[in-house]
PDB file of C-alpha atoms and ligand atoms in Angstrom:
ATOM      1  CA  MET A   1     -15.824  14.079  38.164  1.00  0.00           C
ATOM      2  CA  SER A   2     -17.112  11.597  35.589  1.00  0.00           C
ATOM      3  CA  ILE A   3     -20.585  11.422  34.120  1.00  0.00           C
ATOM      4  CA  ALA A   4     -21.144   8.424  36.420  1.00  0.00           C
ATOM      5  CA  SER A   5     -20.974  10.647  39.457  1.00  0.00           C
ATOM      6  CA  ASN A   6     -22.937  13.642  38.178  1.00  0.00           C
ATOM      7  CA  HIS A   7     -25.964  11.605  36.953  1.00  0.00           C
ATOM      8  CA  ALA A   8     -26.682  14.094  34.152  1.00  0.00           C
ATOM      9  CA  ALA A   9     -27.059  13.290  30.465  1.00  0.00           C
ATOM     10  CA  SER A  10     -23.788  13.752  28.589  1.00  0.00           C
ATOM     11  CA  ARG A  11     -23.408  17.210  27.080  1.00  0.00           C
ATOM     12  CA  THR A  12     -20.261  16.250  25.185  1.00  0.00           C
ATOM     13  CA  ALA A  13     -22.490  13.793  23.292  1.00  0.00           C
ATOM     14  CA  ARG A  14     -24.545  16.792  22.090  1.00  0.00           C
ATOM     15  CA  MET A  15     -21.397  18.729  21.200  1.00  0.00           C
ATOM     16  CA  VAL A  16     -19.900  15.969  19.051  1.00  0.00           C
ATOM     17  CA  ALA A  17     -23.279  15.406  17.365  1.00  0.00           C
ATOM     18  CA  ALA A  18     -23.321  19.102  16.428  1.00  0.00           C
ATOM     19  CA  LEU A  19     -19.835  18.756  14.900  1.00  0.00           C
ATOM     20  CA  ARG A  20     -20.926  15.641  12.969  1.00  0.00           C
ATOM     21  CA  GLY A  21     -23.898  17.597  11.701  1.00  0.00           C
ATOM     22  CA  ARG A  22     -21.686  20.473  10.536  1.00  0.00           C
ATOM     23  CA  ALA A  23     -19.259  18.096   8.845  1.00  0.00           C
ATOM     24  CA  SER A  24     -22.173  16.333   7.133  1.00  0.00           C
ATOM     25  CA  ALA A  25     -23.415  19.639   5.678  1.00  0.00           C
ATOM     26  CA  ARG A  26     -20.116  20.384   3.886  1.00  0.00           C
ATOM     27  CA  PRO A  27     -19.861  19.968   0.123  1.00  0.00           C
ATOM     28  CA  GLN A  28     -18.454  16.466  -0.507  1.00  0.00           C
ATOM     29  CA  PRO A  29     -18.685  15.533   3.182  1.00  0.00           C
ATOM     30  CA  LEU A  30     -16.388  12.955   4.778  1.00  0.00           C
ATOM     31  CA  CYS A  31     -19.261  11.632   6.858  1.00  0.00           C
ATOM     32  CA  HIS A  32     -22.988  11.754   6.364  1.00  0.00           C
ATOM     33  CA  ASP A  33     -25.260  11.882   9.405  1.00  0.00           C
ATOM     34  CA  PRO A  34     -28.590  13.422   8.420  1.00  0.00           C
ATOM     35  CA  TRP A  35     -29.893  13.414  11.996  1.00  0.00           C
ATOM     36  CA  ALA A  36     -26.892  14.744  13.904  1.00  0.00           C
ATOM     37  CA  SER A  37     -27.750  18.451  13.923  1.00  0.00           C
ATOM     38  CA  ALA A  38     -31.352  17.917  15.004  1.00  0.00           C
ATOM     39  CA  LEU A  39     -30.248  15.560  17.783  1.00  0.00           C
ATOM     40  CA  ALA A  40     -27.540  17.961  18.974  1.00  0.00           C
ATOM     41  CA  GLY A  41     -29.971  20.853  19.374  1.00  0.00           C
ATOM     42  CA  GLU A  42     -29.085  24.418  20.299  1.00  0.00           C
ATOM     43  CA  GLU A  43     -27.007  23.407  23.302  1.00  0.00           C
ATOM     44  CA  GLY A  44     -24.866  21.081  21.195  1.00  0.00           C
ATOM     45  CA  GLU A  45     -24.256  23.867  18.672  1.00  0.00           C
ATOM     46  CA  ALA A  46     -23.339  26.333  21.429  1.00  0.00           C
ATOM     47  CA  LEU A  47     -20.868  23.859  22.943  1.00  0.00           C
ATOM     48  CA  ALA A  48     -19.282  23.198  19.541  1.00  0.00           C
ATOM     49  CA  ASP A  49     -18.864  26.973  19.154  1.00  0.00           C
ATOM     50  CA  ALA A  50     -17.316  27.255  22.624  1.00  0.00           C
ATOM     51  CA  PHE A  51     -14.686  24.554  22.020  1.00  0.00           C
ATOM     52  CA  SER A  52     -13.808  25.232  18.385  1.00  0.00           C
ATOM     53  CA  PRO A  53     -11.652  28.400  18.836  1.00  0.00           C
ATOM     54  CA  SER A  54      -9.137  26.360  20.878  1.00  0.00           C
ATOM     55  CA  PHE A  55      -9.306  23.411  18.451  1.00  0.00           C
ATOM     56  CA  PRO A  56      -9.975  24.784  14.965  1.00  0.00           C
ATOM     57  CA  ALA A  57      -9.746  21.313  13.410  1.00  0.00           C
ATOM     58  CA  PHE A  58     -12.355  19.891  15.824  1.00  0.00           C
ATOM     59  CA  GLU A  59     -15.018  19.475  13.117  1.00  0.00           C
ATOM     60  CA  LEU A  60     -12.574  17.726  10.778  1.00  0.00           C
ATOM     61  CA  TRP A  61     -11.421  15.514  13.652  1.00  0.00           C
ATOM     62  CA  MET A  62     -15.031  14.468  14.324  1.00  0.00           C
ATOM     63  CA  ALA A  63     -15.652  13.816  10.639  1.00  0.00           C
ATOM     64  CA  VAL A  64     -12.545  11.623  10.493  1.00  0.00           C
ATOM     65  CA  ARG A  65     -13.568   9.756  13.654  1.00  0.00           C
ATOM     66  CA  THR A  66     -17.064   9.098  12.322  1.00  0.00           C
ATOM     67  CA  ALA A  67     -15.976   8.100   8.820  1.00  0.00           C
ATOM     68  CA  TYR A  68     -13.094   5.943  10.050  1.00  0.00           C
ATOM     69  CA  LEU A  69     -15.252   3.947  12.459  1.00  0.00           C
ATOM     70  CA  ASP A  70     -18.064   3.703   9.894  1.00  0.00           C
ATOM     71  CA  GLN A  71     -15.593   1.830   7.671  1.00  0.00           C
ATOM     72  CA  TYR A  72     -15.239  -0.840  10.345  1.00  0.00           C
ATOM     73  CA  VAL A  73     -18.997  -1.271  10.550  1.00  0.00           C
ATOM     74  CA  HIS A  74     -19.189  -1.670   6.761  1.00  0.00           C
ATOM     75  CA  HIS A  75     -16.243  -4.061   6.730  1.00  0.00           C
ATOM     76  CA  PHE A  76     -17.367  -6.379   9.514  1.00  0.00           C
ATOM     77  CA  THR A  77     -21.077  -6.486   8.709  1.00  0.00           C
ATOM     78  CA  THR A  78     -20.571  -7.454   5.067  1.00  0.00           C
ATOM     79  CA  SER A  79     -19.224 -10.563   3.386  1.00  0.00           C
ATOM     80  CA  PRO A  80     -16.987 -12.412   4.105  1.00  0.00           C
ATOM     81  CA  GLN A  81     -16.945 -11.364   7.815  1.00  0.00           C
ATOM     82  CA  ASP A  82     -20.740 -11.132   8.125  1.00  0.00           C
ATOM     83  CA  PHE A  83     -20.721 -10.223  11.809  1.00  0.00           C
ATOM     84  CA  GLY A  84     -24.364 -10.180  12.874  1.00  0.00           C
ATOM     85  CA  GLN A  85     -23.957  -7.951  15.908  1.00  0.00           C
ATOM     86  CA  VAL A  86     -22.703  -4.394  16.385  1.00  0.00           C
ATOM     87  CA  VAL A  87     -22.402  -3.068  19.928  1.00  0.00           C
ATOM     88  CA  ILE A  88     -21.971   0.687  20.392  1.00  0.00           C
ATOM     89  CA  LEU A  89     -20.662   1.421  23.885  1.00  0.00           C
ATOM     90  CA  GLY A  90     -21.297   4.936  25.194  1.00  0.00           C
ATOM     91  CA  ALA A  91     -23.447   5.601  22.135  1.00  0.00           C
ATOM     92  CA  GLY A  92     -24.517   9.145  22.965  1.00  0.00           C
ATOM     93  CA  LEU A  93     -26.376  10.488  19.920  1.00  0.00           C
ATOM     94  CA  ASP A  94     -24.758   7.972  17.544  1.00  0.00           C
ATOM     95  CA  THR A  95     -27.011   7.159  14.574  1.00  0.00           C
ATOM     96  CA  ARG A  96     -25.095   4.221  13.066  1.00  0.00           C
ATOM     97  CA  ALA A  97     -27.917   1.819  13.877  1.00  0.00           C
ATOM     98  CA  ALA A  98     -30.101   3.881  11.549  1.00  0.00           C
ATOM     99  CA  ARG A  99     -27.474   4.901   8.997  1.00  0.00           C
ATOM    100  CA  LEU A 100     -25.630   1.599   8.599  1.00  0.00           C
ATOM    101  CA  ALA A 101     -28.482  -0.886   9.102  1.00  0.00           C
ATOM    102  CA  ARG A 102     -28.215  -4.134   7.150  1.00  0.00           C
ATOM    103  CA  PRO A 103     -30.531  -7.126   7.002  1.00  0.00           C
ATOM    104  CA  GLY A 104     -29.424  -9.711   9.551  1.00  0.00           C
ATOM    105  CA  VAL A 105     -27.342  -7.280  11.618  1.00  0.00           C
ATOM    106  CA  ARG A 106     -28.502  -6.393  15.121  1.00  0.00           C
ATOM    107  CA  PHE A 107     -27.330  -3.114  16.657  1.00  0.00           C
ATOM    108  CA  PHE A 108     -27.113  -2.575  20.414  1.00  0.00           C
ATOM    109  CA  GLU A 109     -26.576   0.835  22.013  1.00  0.00           C
ATOM    110  CA  VAL A 110     -25.159   0.778  25.536  1.00  0.00           C
ATOM    111  CA  ASP A 111     -24.944   4.026  27.469  1.00  0.00           C
ATOM    112  CA  HIS A 112     -25.154   5.654  30.857  1.00  0.00           C
ATOM    113  CA  PRO A 113     -28.848   5.621  31.900  1.00  0.00           C
ATOM    114  CA  ALA A 114     -29.147   9.433  31.949  1.00  0.00           C
ATOM    115  CA  THR A 115     -27.639   9.885  28.470  1.00  0.00           C
ATOM    116  CA  GLN A 116     -29.638   7.024  27.031  1.00  0.00           C
ATOM    117  CA  ALA A 117     -32.935   8.371  28.377  1.00  0.00           C
ATOM    118  CA  ASP A 118     -32.104  11.765  26.847  1.00  0.00           C
ATOM    119  CA  LYS A 119     -31.171  10.164  23.494  1.00  0.00           C
ATOM    120  CA  ARG A 120     -34.375   8.139  23.380  1.00  0.00           C
ATOM    121  CA  ALA A 121     -36.487  11.227  24.080  1.00  0.00           C
ATOM    122  CA  ARG A 122     -34.678  13.115  21.284  1.00  0.00           C
ATOM    123  CA  VAL A 123     -35.067  10.244  18.824  1.00  0.00           C
ATOM    124  CA  ASP A 124     -38.766   9.884  19.671  1.00  0.00           C
ATOM    125  CA  ALA A 125     -39.248  13.546  18.799  1.00  0.00           C
ATOM    126  CA  LEU A 126     -37.407  13.231  15.457  1.00  0.00           C
ATOM    127  CA  PRO A 127     -39.729  12.589  12.489  1.00  0.00           C
ATOM    128  CA  GLY A 128     -38.524   9.722  10.314  1.00  0.00           C
ATOM    129  CA  TYR A 129     -35.887   8.339  12.674  1.00  0.00           C
ATOM    130  CA  PRO A 130     -36.137   4.525  12.827  1.00  0.00           C
ATOM    131  CA  ARG A 131     -36.189   4.319  16.620  1.00  0.00           C
ATOM    132  CA  ASP A 132     -36.290   0.514  16.604  1.00  0.00           C
ATOM    133  CA  ALA A 133     -33.019   0.278  14.672  1.00  0.00           C
ATOM    134  CA  ALA A 134     -31.149  -0.416  17.929  1.00  0.00           C
ATOM    135  CA  ARG A 135     -31.775  -2.289  21.121  1.00  0.00           C
ATOM    136  CA  TYR A 136     -31.065  -0.023  24.065  1.00  0.00           C
ATOM    137  CA  VAL A 137     -29.096  -1.118  27.130  1.00  0.00           C
ATOM    138  CA  ALA A 138     -28.613   1.277  30.059  1.00  0.00           C
ATOM    139  CA  CYS A 139     -25.355   0.717  31.929  1.00  0.00           C
ATOM    140  CA  ASP A 140     -22.811   2.648  33.979  1.00  0.00           C
ATOM    141  CA  PHE A 141     -19.383   1.321  32.956  1.00  0.00           C
ATOM    142  CA  GLU A 142     -17.924   2.347  36.312  1.00  0.00           C
ATOM    143  CA  THR A 143     -20.170   0.073  38.343  1.00  0.00           C
ATOM    144  CA  GLU A 144     -22.046  -2.370  36.086  1.00  0.00           C
ATOM    145  CA  ASP A 145     -21.370  -5.266  33.735  1.00  0.00           C
ATOM    146  CA  PHE A 146     -22.596  -4.428  30.260  1.00  0.00           C
ATOM    147  CA  VAL A 147     -22.215  -7.972  28.866  1.00  0.00           C
ATOM    148  CA  THR A 148     -24.796  -9.405  31.280  1.00  0.00           C
ATOM    149  CA  LYS A 149     -27.138  -6.540  30.441  1.00  0.00           C
ATOM    150  CA  LEU A 150     -26.539  -6.989  26.715  1.00  0.00           C
ATOM    151  CA  GLN A 151     -27.454 -10.657  26.958  1.00  0.00           C
ATOM    152  CA  ALA A 152     -30.753  -9.735  28.579  1.00  0.00           C
ATOM    153  CA  ALA A 153     -31.395  -7.565  25.491  1.00  0.00           C
ATOM    154  CA  GLY A 154     -30.699 -10.415  23.054  1.00  0.00           C
ATOM    155  CA  PHE A 155     -26.939 -10.175  22.528  1.00  0.00           C
ATOM    156  CA  GLU A 156     -25.488 -13.591  21.698  1.00  0.00           C
ATOM    157  CA  PRO A 157     -22.011 -13.971  23.240  1.00  0.00           C
ATOM    158  CA  GLY A 158     -21.311 -17.021  21.052  1.00  0.00           C
ATOM    159  CA  ARG A 159     -21.585 -14.952  17.837  1.00  0.00           C
ATOM    160  CA  ALA A 160     -18.930 -12.584  16.546  1.00  0.00           C
ATOM    161  CA  ALA A 161     -19.569  -8.910  17.244  1.00  0.00           C
ATOM    162  CA  LEU A 162     -18.041  -5.593  16.325  1.00  0.00           C
ATOM    163  CA  VAL A 163     -17.778  -3.406  19.424  1.00  0.00           C
ATOM    164  CA  LEU A 164     -17.290   0.354  18.993  1.00  0.00           C
ATOM    165  CA  TRP A 165     -16.253   2.507  21.948  1.00  0.00           C
ATOM    166  CA  GLU A 166     -16.055   5.965  20.415  1.00  0.00           C
ATOM    167  CA  GLY A 167     -15.204   9.056  22.433  1.00  0.00           C
ATOM    168  CA  VAL A 168     -15.787   7.329  25.758  1.00  0.00           C
ATOM    169  CA  VAL A 169     -12.554   5.835  27.144  1.00  0.00           C
ATOM    170  CA  PRO A 170     -11.027   9.249  28.067  1.00  0.00           C
ATOM    171  CA  TYR A 171     -13.902   9.821  30.519  1.00  0.00           C
ATOM    172  CA  LEU A 172     -13.556   6.506  32.374  1.00  0.00           C
ATOM    173  CA  SER A 173     -11.313   5.352  35.210  1.00  0.00           C
ATOM    174  CA  GLU A 174      -8.603   2.833  34.324  1.00  0.00           C
ATOM    175  CA  PRO A 175     -10.177   0.075  36.486  1.00  0.00           C
ATOM    176  CA  ALA A 176     -13.498   0.516  34.644  1.00  0.00           C
ATOM    177  CA  ILE A 177     -11.737   0.443  31.261  1.00  0.00           C
ATOM    178  CA  ARG A 178      -9.816  -2.699  32.207  1.00  0.00           C
ATOM    179  CA  ALA A 179     -12.947  -4.427  33.528  1.00  0.00           C
ATOM    180  CA  SER A 180     -14.781  -3.684  30.263  1.00  0.00           C
ATOM    181  CA  LEU A 181     -11.842  -4.880  28.158  1.00  0.00           C
ATOM    182  CA  ARG A 182     -11.710  -8.128  30.143  1.00  0.00           C
ATOM    183  CA  ARG A 183     -15.393  -8.769  29.546  1.00  0.00           C
ATOM    184  CA  ILE A 184     -15.065  -8.153  25.796  1.00  0.00           C
ATOM    185  CA  ALA A 185     -12.007 -10.414  25.592  1.00  0.00           C
ATOM    186  CA  HIS A 186     -13.349 -13.247  27.728  1.00  0.00           C
ATOM    187  CA  ALA A 187     -17.159 -13.151  27.729  1.00  0.00           C
ATOM    188  CA  CYS A 188     -17.664 -12.539  23.993  1.00  0.00           C
ATOM    189  CA  ASP A 189     -16.916 -14.710  20.966  1.00  0.00           C
ATOM    190  CA  GLU A 190     -13.167 -14.801  20.337  1.00  0.00           C
ATOM    191  CA  ARG A 191     -13.598 -13.310  16.839  1.00  0.00           C
ATOM    192  CA  THR A 192     -15.107 -10.174  18.365  1.00  0.00           C
ATOM    193  CA  VAL A 193     -13.344  -6.990  17.260  1.00  0.00           C
ATOM    194  CA  LEU A 194     -13.123  -3.894  19.458  1.00  0.00           C
ATOM    195  CA  VAL A 195     -12.449  -0.423  18.039  1.00  0.00           C
ATOM    196  CA  PHE A 196     -11.925   2.573  20.324  1.00  0.00           C
ATOM    197  CA  ASP A 197     -10.214   5.949  20.352  1.00  0.00           C
ATOM    198  CA  TYR A 198      -8.061   7.415  23.087  1.00  0.00           C
ATOM    199  CA  VAL A 199      -5.972  10.477  23.880  1.00  0.00           C
ATOM    200  CA  GLY A 200      -2.323  10.778  24.895  1.00  0.00           C
ATOM    201  CA  LYS A 201      -1.366  10.463  28.532  1.00  0.00           C
ATOM    202  CA  ARG A 202      -0.424  14.085  29.128  1.00  0.00           C
ATOM    203  CA  ILE A 203      -3.926  15.253  28.161  1.00  0.00           C
ATOM    204  CA  ALA A 204      -5.269  13.327  31.150  1.00  0.00           C
ATOM    205  CA  THR A 205      -2.400  14.210  33.509  1.00  0.00           C
ATOM    206  CA  ARG A 206      -2.438  17.839  32.242  1.00  0.00           C
ATOM    207  CA  ASP A 207       1.311  17.774  31.955  1.00  0.00           C
ATOM    208  CA  LYS A 208       2.672  20.856  30.136  1.00  0.00           C
ATOM    209  CA  LEU A 209      -0.452  21.320  28.048  1.00  0.00           C
ATOM    210  CA  ARG A 210      -0.649  24.043  25.431  1.00  0.00           C
ATOM    211  CA  ALA A 211      -2.890  26.941  26.445  1.00  0.00           C
ATOM    212  CA  ASP A 212      -5.563  25.817  23.953  1.00  0.00           C
ATOM    213  CA  ASP A 213      -5.663  22.306  25.400  1.00  0.00           C
ATOM    214  CA  GLU A 214      -5.755  23.712  28.961  1.00  0.00           C
ATOM    215  CA  ARG A 215      -8.750  25.804  27.992  1.00  0.00           C
ATOM    216  CA  ASN A 216     -10.686  22.897  26.508  1.00  0.00           C
ATOM    217  CA  MET A 217      -9.871  20.642  29.471  1.00  0.00           C
ATOM    218  CA  ALA A 218     -11.237  23.357  31.764  1.00  0.00           C
ATOM    219  CA  LEU A 219     -14.386  23.599  29.632  1.00  0.00           C
ATOM    220  CA  LEU A 220     -14.863  19.816  29.949  1.00  0.00           C
ATOM    221  CA  ASP A 221     -14.352  20.066  33.724  1.00  0.00           C
ATOM    222  CA  GLY A 222     -17.104  22.676  33.737  1.00  0.00           C
ATOM    223  CA  LEU A 223     -19.456  20.245  31.965  1.00  0.00           C
ATOM    224  CA  GLY A 224     -18.757  17.584  34.601  1.00  0.00           C
ATOM    225  CA  GLU A 225     -17.084  15.399  31.944  1.00  0.00           C
ATOM    226  CA  SER A 226     -13.400  15.621  32.726  1.00  0.00           C
ATOM    227  CA  VAL A 227     -10.819  13.673  30.735  1.00  0.00           C
ATOM    228  CA  VAL A 228      -9.339  11.270  33.294  1.00  0.00           C
ATOM    229  CA  PHE A 229      -7.655   8.573  31.171  1.00  0.00           C
ATOM    230  CA  GLY A 230      -4.960   8.896  28.540  1.00  0.00           C
ATOM    231  CA  SER A 231      -2.285   6.549  27.267  1.00  0.00           C
ATOM    232  CA  ASN A 232       0.719   6.687  24.963  1.00  0.00           C
ATOM    233  CA  ASP A 233       0.640   2.921  24.481  1.00  0.00           C
ATOM    234  CA  VAL A 234      -2.509   0.867  25.059  1.00  0.00           C
ATOM    235  CA  LEU A 235      -0.924  -2.412  23.948  1.00  0.00           C
ATOM    236  CA  PRO A 236       0.230  -3.516  27.443  1.00  0.00           C
ATOM    237  CA  MET A 237      -3.243  -2.952  28.867  1.00  0.00           C
ATOM    238  CA  LEU A 238      -4.926  -4.759  25.973  1.00  0.00           C
ATOM    239  CA  HIS A 239      -2.479  -7.643  26.353  1.00  0.00           C
ATOM    240  CA  ASP A 240      -3.074  -7.817  30.125  1.00  0.00           C
ATOM    241  CA  GLU A 241      -6.823  -8.030  29.602  1.00  0.00           C
ATOM    242  CA  GLY A 242      -6.719 -10.798  26.991  1.00  0.00           C
ATOM    243  CA  PHE A 243      -6.324  -9.327  23.513  1.00  0.00           C
ATOM    244  CA  ARG A 244      -3.694 -10.832  21.211  1.00  0.00           C
ATOM    245  CA  HIS A 245      -4.057  -8.858  17.988  1.00  0.00           C
ATOM    246  CA  VAL A 246      -3.737  -5.093  18.314  1.00  0.00           C
ATOM    247  CA  ARG A 247      -3.215  -2.269  15.880  1.00  0.00           C
ATOM    248  CA  THR A 248      -3.178   1.452  16.596  1.00  0.00           C
ATOM    249  CA  VAL A 249      -3.617   4.277  14.097  1.00  0.00           C
ATOM    250  CA  SER A 250      -3.050   7.971  14.799  1.00  0.00           C
ATOM    251  CA  PHE A 251      -5.716  10.455  13.790  1.00  0.00           C
ATOM    252  CA  ASP A 252      -3.124  11.956  11.419  1.00  0.00           C
ATOM    253  CA  GLU A 253      -2.858   8.577   9.684  1.00  0.00           C
ATOM    254  CA  ALA A 254      -6.632   8.115   9.614  1.00  0.00           C
ATOM    255  CA  CYS A 255      -7.114  11.640   8.279  1.00  0.00           C
ATOM    256  CA  LEU A 256      -4.418  11.160   5.633  1.00  0.00           C
ATOM    257  CA  SER A 257      -6.017   7.948   4.393  1.00  0.00           C
ATOM    258  CA  LEU A 258      -9.484   9.540   4.244  1.00  0.00           C
ATOM    259  CA  THR A 259      -8.610  12.996   2.892  1.00  0.00           C
ATOM    260  CA  GLY A 260      -5.093  12.742   1.432  1.00  0.00           C
ATOM    261  CA  SER A 261      -4.125  15.739   3.577  1.00  0.00           C
ATOM    262  CA  TYR A 262      -1.760  16.318   6.491  1.00  0.00           C
ATOM    263  CA  ASP A 263      -1.151  19.395   8.622  1.00  0.00           C
ATOM    264  CA  ARG A 264       1.060  19.235  11.717  1.00  0.00           C
ATOM    265  CA  GLU A 265      -0.787  22.148  13.268  1.00  0.00           C
ATOM    266  CA  ARG A 266      -3.994  20.157  13.534  1.00  0.00           C
ATOM    267  CA  MET A 267      -2.435  18.353  16.516  1.00  0.00           C
ATOM    268  CA  PHE A 268      -3.986  14.998  15.499  1.00  0.00           C
ATOM    269  CA  ARG A 269      -0.865  12.966  16.242  1.00  0.00           C
ATOM    270  CA  PHE A 270      -1.531  12.523  19.961  1.00  0.00           C
ATOM    271  CA  GLN A 271      -4.920  10.902  19.435  1.00  0.00           C
ATOM    272  CA  HIS A 272      -5.312   7.346  18.274  1.00  0.00           C
ATOM    273  CA  VAL A 273      -7.735   4.620  17.310  1.00  0.00           C
ATOM    274  CA  ALA A 274      -7.040   1.084  18.583  1.00  0.00           C
ATOM    275  CA  ILE A 275      -8.356  -2.083  16.968  1.00  0.00           C
ATOM    276  CA  ALA A 276      -8.138  -5.255  19.046  1.00  0.00           C
ATOM    277  CA  SER A 277      -9.244  -8.853  18.872  1.00  0.00           C
ATOM    278  CA  ARG A 278      -8.351 -12.183  20.439  1.00  0.00           C
ATOM    279  CA  THR A 279      -8.015 -13.936  17.104  1.00  0.00           C
ATOM    280  CA  ALA A 280      -6.329 -12.784  13.938  1.00  0.00           C
ATOM    281  CA  CYS A 281      -8.588 -11.055  11.444  1.00  0.00           C
ATOM    282  CA  ALA A 282      -8.243  -8.758   8.523  1.00  0.00           C
ATOM    283  CA  LEU A 283      -7.855  -5.544  10.487  1.00  0.00           C
ATOM    284  CA  LEU A 284      -8.440  -2.686   8.061  1.00  0.00           C
TER     285      LEU A 284
HETATM  286  C1  SAM B   1     -18.256  12.383  24.088  1.00  0.00           C
HETATM  287  S1  SAM B   1     -19.695  11.407  24.337  1.00  0.00           S
HETATM  288  C2  SAM B   1     -19.502  10.309  22.936  1.00  0.00           C
HETATM  289  C3  SAM B   1     -20.814   9.815  22.444  1.00  0.00           C
HETATM  290  C4  SAM B   1     -20.758   8.982  21.153  1.00  0.00           C
HETATM  291  N1  SAM B   1     -19.981   7.777  21.319  1.00  0.00           N
HETATM  292  C5  SAM B   1     -20.228   9.778  20.006  1.00  0.00           C
HETATM  293  O1  SAM B   1     -19.059   9.621  19.646  1.00  0.00           O
HETATM  294  O2  SAM B   1     -20.983  10.579  19.470  1.00  0.00           O
HETATM  295  C6  SAM B   1     -19.262  10.392  25.736  1.00  0.00           C
HETATM  296  C7  SAM B   1     -20.226   9.254  25.977  1.00  0.00           C
HETATM  297  O3  SAM B   1     -19.686   8.440  27.032  1.00  0.00           O
HETATM  298  C8  SAM B   1     -20.741   8.053  27.879  1.00  0.00           C
HETATM  299  N2  SAM B   1     -20.222   7.745  29.225  1.00  0.00           N
HETATM  300  C9  SAM B   1     -19.352   8.479  29.961  1.00  0.00           C
HETATM  301  N3  SAM B   1     -19.163   7.901  31.171  1.00  0.00           N
HETATM  302  C10 SAM B   1     -19.927   6.777  31.182  1.00  0.00           C
HETATM  303  C11 SAM B   1     -20.163   5.749  32.138  1.00  0.00           C
HETATM  304  N4  SAM B   1     -19.578   5.772  33.331  1.00  0.00           N
HETATM  305  N5  SAM B   1     -21.013   4.745  31.803  1.00  0.00           N
HETATM  306  C12 SAM B   1     -21.617   4.721  30.596  1.00  0.00           C
HETATM  307  N6  SAM B   1     -21.426   5.663  29.638  1.00  0.00           N
HETATM  308  C13 SAM B   1     -20.600   6.676  29.941  1.00  0.00           C
HETATM  309  C14 SAM B   1     -21.667   9.249  27.885  1.00  0.00           C
HETATM  310  O4  SAM B   1     -22.961   8.927  28.358  1.00  0.00           O
HETATM  311  C15 SAM B   1     -21.620   9.668  26.420  1.00  0.00           C
HETATM  312  O5  SAM B   1     -22.596   9.005  25.676  1.00  0.00           O
END
């Protein structure tokens, strides 16, 4: 069952916000999100506690994911790229619009209506949060076209955009993923850059999983947010849907570049970040 069919606000969004908050509170943190813990709330903390025994490096993994994608926002919103639009698909409790704001850059947050309503209520209750930092667009990726909805909110398809799709693709059906990719490739400016993370195929097919992974997949099933999509090679799908410049980076590689450390036992090698565009650009 995906979040689209259970109509509840995403609880995994609260869990990952709690992990971002914990990572941000470390000495010399990899990522810095001053609002994450407050947005996650008690339920987010409890979920992070429930998942962490089966994935001890979960907090580090979240910190790497946040910091790695933050780099892309910095890179593409500053000179010489100067992209004026950042679209965050499946934003959950993402605070980049507040943390990484720059003059002349418009942030859009697209999310499932239930999650977005929950996020907006949490942000409204958070003293000091710049709630107008983003324009909010409610959309179910399984059934709706987010580009049309984005345009109604002021998105300009003729201007280059950076599109982040963080921690979302594993929860979507392949047809919905392909439809979204097609819209980014063909309805947005050709310089648009998409960055998303994904898990290996056997996580989704549950093929010979380790006991720890089995346990966390069962916990996600219990939240109504099952992992249903995984891939060992997203290039064919990105090519099919119109992208011509693709790079993939494993979480081990991302973690190594950010921390200088590697540990096989973290099990980061099956999870990747993909960067894709129709035209060549300086992909980090
Ligand atoms: C694990 S959370 C990630 C949230 C955020 N990107 C982050 O990394 O903190 C998964 C997100 O995917 C969104 N999502 C899942 N299925 C969706 C759908 N069918 N349509 C729109 N959003 C969806 C949820 O609402 C939630 O915000």
